[in-house]
Each structure stands twice: as C-alpha cells, then as structure tokens.
PDB file of C-alpha atoms in Angstrom:
ATOM      1  CA  MET A   1     -36.672 -75.367 113.585  1.00  0.00           C
ATOM      2  CA  LEU A   2     -37.182 -71.671 112.878  1.00  0.00           C
ATOM      3  CA  THR A   3     -40.237 -71.250 110.662  1.00  0.00           C
ATOM      4  CA  TYR A   4     -42.634 -68.471 109.746  1.00  0.00           C
ATOM      5  CA  GLU A   5     -44.990 -69.735 112.432  1.00  0.00           C
ATOM      6  CA  THR A   6     -42.290 -69.990 115.136  1.00  0.00           C
ATOM      7  CA  TRP A   7     -40.482 -66.755 114.239  1.00  0.00           C
ATOM      8  CA  ASP A   8     -38.384 -65.377 117.079  1.00  0.00           C
ATOM      9  CA  ASN A   9     -36.606 -62.036 116.809  1.00  0.00           C
ATOM     10  CA  ASN A  10     -33.805 -63.371 118.999  1.00  0.00           C
ATOM     11  CA  ILE A  11     -32.299 -65.382 116.181  1.00  0.00           C
ATOM     12  CA  GLN A  12     -28.673 -66.372 115.921  1.00  0.00           C
ATOM     13  CA  GLU A  13     -26.214 -63.615 115.062  1.00  0.00           C
ATOM     14  CA  PHE A  14     -23.385 -64.022 112.568  1.00  0.00           C
ATOM     15  CA  ASN A  15     -19.953 -62.447 112.327  1.00  0.00           C
ATOM     16  CA  SER A  16     -19.801 -60.303 109.195  1.00  0.00           C
ATOM     17  CA  ASN A  17     -16.164 -59.303 109.669  1.00  0.00           C
ATOM     18  CA  ASN A  18     -14.660 -62.421 108.110  1.00  0.00           C
ATOM     19  CA  LEU A  19     -13.534 -62.953 104.521  1.00  0.00           C
ATOM     20  CA  GLU A  20     -16.988 -63.845 103.195  1.00  0.00           C
ATOM     21  CA  LYS A  21     -18.726 -61.193 105.375  1.00  0.00           C
ATOM     22  CA  GLY A  22     -20.735 -63.878 107.108  1.00  0.00           C
ATOM     23  CA  ALA A  23     -22.077 -65.541 103.966  1.00  0.00           C
ATOM     24  CA  LEU A  24     -20.622 -69.014 104.445  1.00  0.00           C
ATOM     25  CA  ASP A  25     -21.536 -69.085 108.145  1.00  0.00           C
ATOM     26  CA  VAL A  26     -25.113 -68.144 107.268  1.00  0.00           C
ATOM     27  CA  LEU A  27     -25.272 -70.837 104.588  1.00  0.00           C
ATOM     28  CA  LYS A  28     -23.881 -73.498 106.927  1.00  0.00           C
ATOM     29  CA  TRP A  29     -26.454 -72.558 109.559  1.00  0.00           C
ATOM     30  CA  ALA A  30     -29.247 -72.521 106.980  1.00  0.00           C
ATOM     31  CA  TYR A  31     -28.526 -75.938 105.487  1.00  0.00           C
ATOM     32  CA  GLU A  32     -27.990 -77.474 108.920  1.00  0.00           C
ATOM     33  CA  MET A  33     -31.347 -76.006 109.964  1.00  0.00           C
ATOM     34  CA  TYR A  34     -33.396 -76.774 106.859  1.00  0.00           C
ATOM     35  CA  GLY A  35     -31.571 -79.227 104.589  1.00  0.00           C
ATOM     36  CA  ASP A  36     -33.828 -79.905 101.611  1.00  0.00           C
ATOM     37  CA  ASP A  37     -36.462 -77.636 103.132  1.00  0.00           C
ATOM     38  CA  LEU A  38     -34.406 -74.734 101.769  1.00  0.00           C
ATOM     39  CA  VAL A  39     -34.697 -73.557  98.144  1.00  0.00           C
ATOM     40  CA  TYR A  40     -32.421 -71.022  96.488  1.00  0.00           C
ATOM     41  CA  ALA A  41     -34.365 -68.779  94.089  1.00  0.00           C
ATOM     42  CA  CYS A  42     -31.606 -67.618  91.760  1.00  0.00           C
ATOM     43  CA  SER A  43     -31.824 -64.994  89.009  1.00  0.00           C
ATOM     44  CA  PHE A  44     -28.347 -65.893  87.686  1.00  0.00           C
ATOM     45  CA  GLY A  45     -27.070 -62.344  87.680  1.00  0.00           C
ATOM     46  CA  ILE A  46     -23.579 -61.810  89.066  1.00  0.00           C
ATOM     47  CA  GLU A  47     -24.801 -62.102  92.668  1.00  0.00           C
ATOM     48  CA  GLY A  48     -26.377 -65.388  91.668  1.00  0.00           C
ATOM     49  CA  SER A  49     -23.122 -66.652  90.205  1.00  0.00           C
ATOM     50  CA  VAL A  50     -21.354 -65.866  93.472  1.00  0.00           C
ATOM     51  CA  LEU A  51     -24.035 -67.330  95.713  1.00  0.00           C
ATOM     52  CA  VAL A  52     -24.317 -70.489  93.613  1.00  0.00           C
ATOM     53  CA  ASP A  53     -20.580 -71.002  94.111  1.00  0.00           C
ATOM     54  CA  LEU A  54     -20.852 -70.452  97.873  1.00  0.00           C
ATOM     55  CA  VAL A  55     -23.879 -72.735  98.144  1.00  0.00           C
ATOM     56  CA  SER A  56     -22.057 -75.488  96.255  1.00  0.00           C
ATOM     57  CA  GLN A  57     -19.330 -75.429  98.923  1.00  0.00           C
ATOM     58  CA  VAL A  58     -21.841 -76.046 101.696  1.00  0.00           C
ATOM     59  CA  LYS A  59     -24.429 -78.283 100.000  1.00  0.00           C
ATOM     60  CA  PRO A  60     -23.266 -79.562  96.594  1.00  0.00           C
ATOM     61  CA  ASP A  61     -26.721 -81.003  95.794  1.00  0.00           C
ATOM     62  CA  ALA A  62     -28.753 -77.960  96.874  1.00  0.00           C
ATOM     63  CA  GLN A  63     -32.057 -77.118  95.229  1.00  0.00           C
ATOM     64  CA  VAL A  64     -31.810 -74.061  92.971  1.00  0.00           C
ATOM     65  CA  VAL A  65     -34.798 -72.671  91.107  1.00  0.00           C
ATOM     66  CA  PHE A  66     -34.732 -70.144  88.285  1.00  0.00           C
ATOM     67  CA  LEU A  67     -38.033 -68.414  87.557  1.00  0.00           C
ATOM     68  CA  ASP A  68     -38.125 -68.848  83.816  1.00  0.00           C
ATOM     69  CA  THR A  69     -40.588 -66.204  82.682  1.00  0.00           C
ATOM     70  CA  GLN A  70     -39.782 -67.148  79.063  1.00  0.00           C
ATOM     71  CA  LEU A  71     -38.846 -63.493  78.585  1.00  0.00           C
ATOM     72  CA  HIS A  72     -35.205 -63.647  79.603  1.00  0.00           C
ATOM     73  CA  PHE A  73     -32.149 -62.711  77.596  1.00  0.00           C
ATOM     74  CA  GLN A  74     -30.330 -65.508  75.779  1.00  0.00           C
ATOM     75  CA  GLU A  75     -27.241 -64.579  77.807  1.00  0.00           C
ATOM     76  CA  THR A  76     -29.091 -65.509  80.987  1.00  0.00           C
ATOM     77  CA  TYR A  77     -29.849 -69.009  79.711  1.00  0.00           C
ATOM     78  CA  GLU A  78     -26.210 -69.360  78.662  1.00  0.00           C
ATOM     79  CA  VAL A  79     -24.940 -68.655  82.173  1.00  0.00           C
ATOM     80  CA  ILE A  80     -27.411 -71.212  83.557  1.00  0.00           C
ATOM     81  CA  ASP A  81     -26.026 -73.815  81.150  1.00  0.00           C
ATOM     82  CA  ALA A  82     -22.495 -72.914  82.268  1.00  0.00           C
ATOM     83  CA  ALA A  83     -23.496 -73.274  85.928  1.00  0.00           C
ATOM     84  CA  LYS A  84     -25.008 -76.703  85.266  1.00  0.00           C
ATOM     85  CA  LYS A  85     -21.723 -77.859  83.777  1.00  0.00           C
ATOM     86  CA  ARG A  86     -19.585 -76.400  86.552  1.00  0.00           C
ATOM     87  CA  TYR A  87     -21.807 -77.662  89.396  1.00  0.00           C
ATOM     88  CA  PRO A  88     -23.250 -80.945  88.080  1.00  0.00           C
ATOM     89  CA  TRP A  89     -24.627 -82.025  91.462  1.00  0.00           C
ATOM     90  CA  LEU A  90     -26.722 -78.922  92.037  1.00  0.00           C
ATOM     91  CA  ARG A  91     -30.399 -79.499  91.309  1.00  0.00           C
ATOM     92  CA  ILE A  92     -31.030 -76.496  89.068  1.00  0.00           C
ATOM     93  CA  LYS A  93     -34.654 -76.257  87.972  1.00  0.00           C
ATOM     94  CA  LEU A  94     -36.185 -73.854  85.459  1.00  0.00           C
ATOM     95  CA  LYS A  95     -39.667 -73.082  86.738  1.00  0.00           C
ATOM     96  CA  THR A  96     -42.080 -71.854  84.067  1.00  0.00           C
ATOM     97  CA  PRO A  97     -45.474 -70.168  84.648  1.00  0.00           C
ATOM     98  CA  ALA A  98     -48.747 -72.007  84.163  1.00  0.00           C
ATOM     99  CA  LEU A  99     -49.589 -69.680  81.285  1.00  0.00           C
ATOM    100  CA  SER A 100     -47.454 -69.655  78.153  1.00  0.00           C
ATOM    101  CA  LEU A 101     -46.802 -66.263  76.591  1.00  0.00           C
ATOM    102  CA  GLU A 102     -49.396 -67.071  73.959  1.00  0.00           C
ATOM    103  CA  GLU A 103     -52.012 -67.970  76.577  1.00  0.00           C
ATOM    104  CA  GLN A 104     -51.201 -64.848  78.558  1.00  0.00           C
ATOM    105  CA  ALA A 105     -51.707 -62.717  75.453  1.00  0.00           C
ATOM    106  CA  ILE A 106     -55.090 -64.333  74.810  1.00  0.00           C
ATOM    107  CA  ASN A 107     -56.260 -63.924  78.405  1.00  0.00           C
ATOM    108  CA  HIS A 108     -54.726 -60.561  79.288  1.00  0.00           C
ATOM    109  CA  GLY A 109     -53.738 -58.883  76.032  1.00  0.00           C
ATOM    110  CA  GLU A 110     -50.533 -58.586  74.029  1.00  0.00           C
ATOM    111  CA  GLU A 111     -47.367 -57.419  75.810  1.00  0.00           C
ATOM    112  CA  LEU A 112     -48.942 -57.336  79.260  1.00  0.00           C
ATOM    113  CA  TRP A 113     -45.645 -56.081  80.702  1.00  0.00           C
ATOM    114  CA  LYS A 114     -46.258 -52.753  78.956  1.00  0.00           C
ATOM    115  CA  VAL A 115     -49.858 -52.406  80.135  1.00  0.00           C
ATOM    116  CA  ASN A 116     -49.714 -53.899  83.632  1.00  0.00           C
ATOM    117  CA  SER A 117     -46.224 -54.938  84.622  1.00  0.00           C
ATOM    118  CA  ASN A 118     -47.318 -55.864  88.144  1.00  0.00           C
ATOM    119  CA  GLN A 119     -49.811 -58.395  86.801  1.00  0.00           C
ATOM    120  CA  CYS A 120     -47.204 -59.769  84.418  1.00  0.00           C
ATOM    121  CA  CYS A 121     -44.712 -60.180  87.277  1.00  0.00           C
ATOM    122  CA  SER A 122     -47.390 -61.871  89.344  1.00  0.00           C
ATOM    123  CA  ILE A 123     -48.228 -64.396  86.634  1.00  0.00           C
ATOM    124  CA  ARG A 124     -44.699 -65.130  85.547  1.00  0.00           C
ATOM    125  CA  LYS A 125     -42.670 -64.776  88.762  1.00  0.00           C
ATOM    126  CA  ILE A 126     -44.628 -64.482  91.999  1.00  0.00           C
ATOM    127  CA  ILE A 127     -47.135 -67.286  91.510  1.00  0.00           C
ATOM    128  CA  PRO A 128     -44.442 -69.701  90.240  1.00  0.00           C
ATOM    129  CA  LEU A 129     -42.301 -68.976  93.293  1.00  0.00           C
ATOM    130  CA  GLU A 130     -45.315 -69.496  95.551  1.00  0.00           C
ATOM    131  CA  GLU A 131     -45.677 -72.914  93.950  1.00  0.00           C
ATOM    132  CA  GLU A 132     -42.008 -73.744  94.496  1.00  0.00           C
ATOM    133  CA  LEU A 133     -42.059 -72.619  98.130  1.00  0.00           C
ATOM    134  CA  ASN A 134     -45.202 -74.566  98.936  1.00  0.00           C
ATOM    135  CA  GLY A 135     -44.179 -77.233 101.420  1.00  0.00           C
ATOM    136  CA  VAL A 136     -40.691 -75.918 102.192  1.00  0.00           C
ATOM    137  CA  LYS A 137     -39.716 -73.862 105.225  1.00  0.00           C
ATOM    138  CA  ALA A 138     -37.236 -71.330 103.850  1.00  0.00           C
ATOM    139  CA  TRP A 139     -35.647 -69.837 100.768  1.00  0.00           C
ATOM    140  CA  LEU A 140     -32.368 -68.192  99.834  1.00  0.00           C
ATOM    141  CA  SER A 141     -31.945 -64.913  98.004  1.00  0.00           C
ATOM    142  CA  GLY A 142     -28.912 -62.970  96.782  1.00  0.00           C
ATOM    143  CA  LEU A 143     -30.167 -59.577  97.996  1.00  0.00           C
ATOM    144  CA  ARG A 144     -27.556 -57.030  99.038  1.00  0.00           C
ATOM    145  CA  ARG A 145     -28.236 -53.925 101.114  1.00  0.00           C
ATOM    146  CA  GLU A 146     -26.282 -51.779  98.682  1.00  0.00           C
ATOM    147  CA  GLN A 147     -28.533 -52.642  95.729  1.00  0.00           C
ATOM    148  CA  SER A 148     -31.396 -50.233  96.381  1.00  0.00           C
ATOM    149  CA  PRO A 149     -33.219 -48.243  99.089  1.00  0.00           C
ATOM    150  CA  THR A 150     -35.854 -50.971  99.300  1.00  0.00           C
ATOM    151  CA  ARG A 151     -33.187 -53.485 100.325  1.00  0.00           C
ATOM    152  CA  LYS A 152     -31.079 -51.451 102.772  1.00  0.00           C
ATOM    153  CA  ASN A 153     -32.674 -52.989 105.873  1.00  0.00           C
ATOM    154  CA  THR A 154     -32.453 -56.620 104.743  1.00  0.00           C
ATOM    155  CA  GLN A 155     -31.134 -58.962 107.440  1.00  0.00           C
ATOM    156  CA  PHE A 156     -29.338 -62.285 107.147  1.00  0.00           C
ATOM    157  CA  ILE A 157     -32.533 -64.012 108.275  1.00  0.00           C
ATOM    158  CA  ASN A 158     -35.907 -62.438 107.555  1.00  0.00           C
ATOM    159  CA  LYS A 159     -39.539 -63.186 108.266  1.00  0.00           C
ATOM    160  CA  ASP A 160     -41.065 -63.075 104.798  1.00  0.00           C
ATOM    161  CA  GLU A 161     -44.649 -61.904 105.009  1.00  0.00           C
ATOM    162  CA  ARG A 162     -45.180 -62.123 101.253  1.00  0.00           C
ATOM    163  CA  PHE A 163     -44.522 -65.866 101.026  1.00  0.00           C
ATOM    164  CA  ARG A 164     -45.104 -66.694 104.713  1.00  0.00           C
ATOM    165  CA  SER A 165     -41.652 -68.183 104.858  1.00  0.00           C
ATOM    166  CA  ILE A 166     -38.145 -67.567 106.160  1.00  0.00           C
ATOM    167  CA  LYS A 167     -35.975 -65.687 103.677  1.00  0.00           C
ATOM    168  CA  ILE A 168     -32.219 -66.007 104.096  1.00  0.00           C
ATOM    169  CA  CYS A 169     -29.908 -63.463 102.466  1.00  0.00           C
ATOM    170  CA  PRO A 170     -26.220 -64.342 102.944  1.00  0.00           C
ATOM    171  CA  LEU A 171     -24.796 -61.496 100.813  1.00  0.00           C
ATOM    172  CA  ILE A 172     -26.319 -58.482 102.564  1.00  0.00           C
ATOM    173  CA  HIS A 173     -22.949 -56.933 103.472  1.00  0.00           C
ATOM    174  CA  TRP A 174     -21.236 -57.554 100.135  1.00  0.00           C
ATOM    175  CA  THR A 175     -20.500 -54.549  97.942  1.00  0.00           C
ATOM    176  CA  TRP A 176     -20.507 -54.475  94.149  1.00  0.00           C
ATOM    177  CA  LYS A 177     -16.709 -54.605  94.273  1.00  0.00           C
ATOM    178  CA  ASP A 178     -16.789 -57.577  96.649  1.00  0.00           C
ATOM    179  CA  ILE A 179     -19.033 -59.478  94.253  1.00  0.00           C
ATOM    180  CA  TRP A 180     -16.812 -58.880  91.243  1.00  0.00           C
ATOM    181  CA  ARG A 181     -13.599 -59.473  93.153  1.00  0.00           C
ATOM    182  CA  TYR A 182     -14.870 -62.904  94.186  1.00  0.00           C
ATOM    183  CA  ALA A 183     -16.183 -63.724  90.698  1.00  0.00           C
ATOM    184  CA  HIS A 184     -12.889 -62.892  89.026  1.00  0.00           C
ATOM    185  CA  LYS A 185     -10.782 -64.594  91.692  1.00  0.00           C
ATOM    186  CA  HIS A 186     -12.685 -67.859  91.223  1.00  0.00           C
ATOM    187  CA  ASN A 187     -13.206 -67.486  87.472  1.00  0.00           C
ATOM    188  CA  LEU A 188     -16.965 -67.868  87.801  1.00  0.00           C
ATOM    189  CA  PRO A 189     -19.299 -68.036  84.817  1.00  0.00           C
ATOM    190  CA  TYR A 190     -21.403 -64.898  84.675  1.00  0.00           C
ATOM    191  CA  ASN A 191     -23.925 -63.134  82.482  1.00  0.00           C
ATOM    192  CA  THR A 192     -21.982 -61.307  79.765  1.00  0.00           C
ATOM    193  CA  LEU A 193     -24.602 -58.533  79.714  1.00  0.00           C
ATOM    194  CA  HIS A 194     -22.820 -57.257  82.814  1.00  0.00           C
ATOM    195  CA  ASP A 195     -19.945 -56.285  80.513  1.00  0.00           C
ATOM    196  CA  ASN A 196     -22.293 -54.134  78.422  1.00  0.00           C
ATOM    197  CA  GLY A 197     -23.810 -51.777  80.975  1.00  0.00           C
ATOM    198  CA  TYR A 198     -26.384 -54.104  82.553  1.00  0.00           C
ATOM    199  CA  PRO A 199     -25.547 -54.371  86.274  1.00  0.00           C
ATOM    200  CA  SER A 200     -29.037 -55.702  87.082  1.00  0.00           C
ATOM    201  CA  ILE A 201     -30.685 -58.147  84.699  1.00  0.00           C
ATOM    202  CA  GLY A 202     -34.292 -59.278  84.580  1.00  0.00           C
ATOM    203  CA  CYS A 203     -36.734 -59.935  81.771  1.00  0.00           C
ATOM    204  CA  LYS A 204     -35.731 -58.607  78.378  1.00  0.00           C
ATOM    205  CA  PRO A 205     -38.724 -56.258  77.803  1.00  0.00           C
ATOM    206  CA  CYS A 206     -38.273 -54.583  81.203  1.00  0.00           C
ATOM    207  CA  THR A 207     -34.482 -54.366  81.397  1.00  0.00           C
ATOM    208  CA  LYS A 208     -32.222 -51.764  79.806  1.00  0.00           C
ATOM    209  CA  ALA A 209     -28.647 -50.704  80.395  1.00  0.00           C
ATOM    210  CA  ALA A 210     -28.343 -48.712  83.619  1.00  0.00           C
ATOM    211  CA  ILE A 211     -29.297 -45.067  83.216  1.00  0.00           C
ATOM    212  CA  ASP A 212     -27.633 -43.885  86.428  1.00  0.00           C
ATOM    213  CA  PRO A 213     -24.154 -45.336  87.024  1.00  0.00           C
ATOM    214  CA  GLU A 214     -24.671 -44.804  90.760  1.00  0.00           C
ATOM    215  CA  ASP A 215     -27.894 -46.846  90.748  1.00  0.00           C
ATOM    216  CA  ILE A 216     -27.302 -50.389  89.539  1.00  0.00           C
ATOM    217  CA  ARG A 217     -31.048 -51.052  89.254  1.00  0.00           C
ATOM    218  CA  SER A 218     -31.812 -47.924  87.207  1.00  0.00           C
ATOM    219  CA  GLY A 219     -32.236 -50.006  84.074  1.00  0.00           C
ATOM    220  CA  ARG A 220     -35.097 -52.042  85.553  1.00  0.00           C
ATOM    221  CA  TRP A 221     -38.585 -50.793  84.597  1.00  0.00           C
ATOM    222  CA  SER A 222     -36.983 -47.453  83.754  1.00  0.00           C
ATOM    223  CA  GLY A 223     -39.382 -44.528  83.574  1.00  0.00           C
ATOM    224  CA  THR A 224     -42.179 -46.349  85.407  1.00  0.00           C
ATOM    225  CA  GLY A 225     -41.308 -45.668  89.031  1.00  0.00           C
ATOM    226  CA  LYS A 226     -41.370 -49.401  89.704  1.00  0.00           C
ATOM    227  CA  LEU A 227     -38.505 -50.689  91.835  1.00  0.00           C
ATOM    228  CA  GLU A 228     -39.319 -54.354  92.509  1.00  0.00           C
ATOM    229  CA  CYS A 229     -41.143 -57.202  90.808  1.00  0.00           C
ATOM    230  CA  GLY A 230     -42.878 -58.139  94.050  1.00  0.00           C
ATOM    231  CA  LEU A 231     -40.729 -61.069  95.135  1.00  0.00           C
ATOM    232  CA  HIS A 232     -39.028 -58.999  97.835  1.00  0.00           C
ATOM    233  CA  GLU A 233     -41.901 -56.906  99.114  1.00  0.00           C
ATOM    234  CA  GLY A 234     -42.775 -58.514 102.398  1.00  0.00           C
TER     235      GLY A 234
END
C-alpha cells in the first residue's frame, strides 16, 4: 500500500485523455488501494457535487466528510441535504470543531476571522480534518489546477506534508466548463450561490462574490492577500 511513509515518486500513471480526464480511473485505483482507509473531504461546491457523483459510481458507501465550521451559508447545507437524498448509501458526516462559536469568542475574541483568519481556519477546519484523517491512509480532494496559482502543480496523487498523508485529486485536469458541463448533463444538485456570482464558496464571513471574473477564487478572503485556508498547503 502506498502511504506517506512508503511514498515512491514512481507511482502509477493515469490516462487523462479519456472522457473523465482520468478521474474515474484514479478513483478506481484509490478505492482498490485504500478502501475505507480513504476519506473524501468535500466542501460541497460545484467541484464537490461532481466528485461526489463520480465517487458514488466507484464506491457507493464511501466516507465523505464536510468540515462544518458552523459559519457556512444556508445554501451549502441545502446542497448537502440534497446529496444525502440522492446518494443515500454515502456516509456523509458533518465534522464540527471542538470549540463552538461562543467558546471561540470567549477564548480568542469576537469574530476571530476578522482579527486572525489563519487561527480561525486552524480551529475550525485544519484541526478537525487532522482528527478525521487520524488513522486513515489517504484522502480525496476536488482540487483543480485551473483554480489558482497555488494549485497549478497538483498531481493526481500527492504526498501531503501538512497532514502526513496521501492526497488524491482526481479532477486536476478538469476545467470550469468541464465541471459545469458534467453537472448539467447529470442534473446534479449544486450550491445555488454559484448562480449569483460565487464560483468559490467557503465560510460566509470570508466569502464574497468574485471580484475578478478571471479568478474564480477572488471572492475568498478578498483584500487580505490570503489565498488558502491551510488545508492544501503541504
């Protein structure tokens, strides 16, 4: 089994010239390799809707975790409910932080995301994912190379230094048009904020409509210079 400890750069290659640009082949390899030792950390944006559908074709009872910061848009919870109905066998879990928002305010001050967004992301996203990945060998992510400069070198299979794990990214070659073409073709449930200028959706306080139409993540932490929450820095 390929693990963080046994990482080998000569890993299996996948054909990205087929209809799914390698995604289904990667998923089949991943679930054959890891089975229940593979967790999909899903944000339930449009990429998440697509990857959930692809995952369900390969492993209908896959483990899917949503990092519920308790600061998400109502529309995000609605698409999760729709996914649960459409894919009843998937084990979709909402993972909440150890600290409630009230406890966080007491310990770190009101609206921590405004004062120290990195600490807020750590408390409400990074530490919870660390807890979920404890004891499993690998995790899935819906990263695409096109999304941002920080993601342009993402591979199908990555050695994740941040979580000391294997991170698998089946959608790296998919474009924005590919994602939407698939979603519409298969009538997938998706976050309706996408219809209102929000191509990338995170926590409500730190997400606005995209400022730059050429940069789908320009509405995330706008004006701060921050590009990532920390989950994909490693």
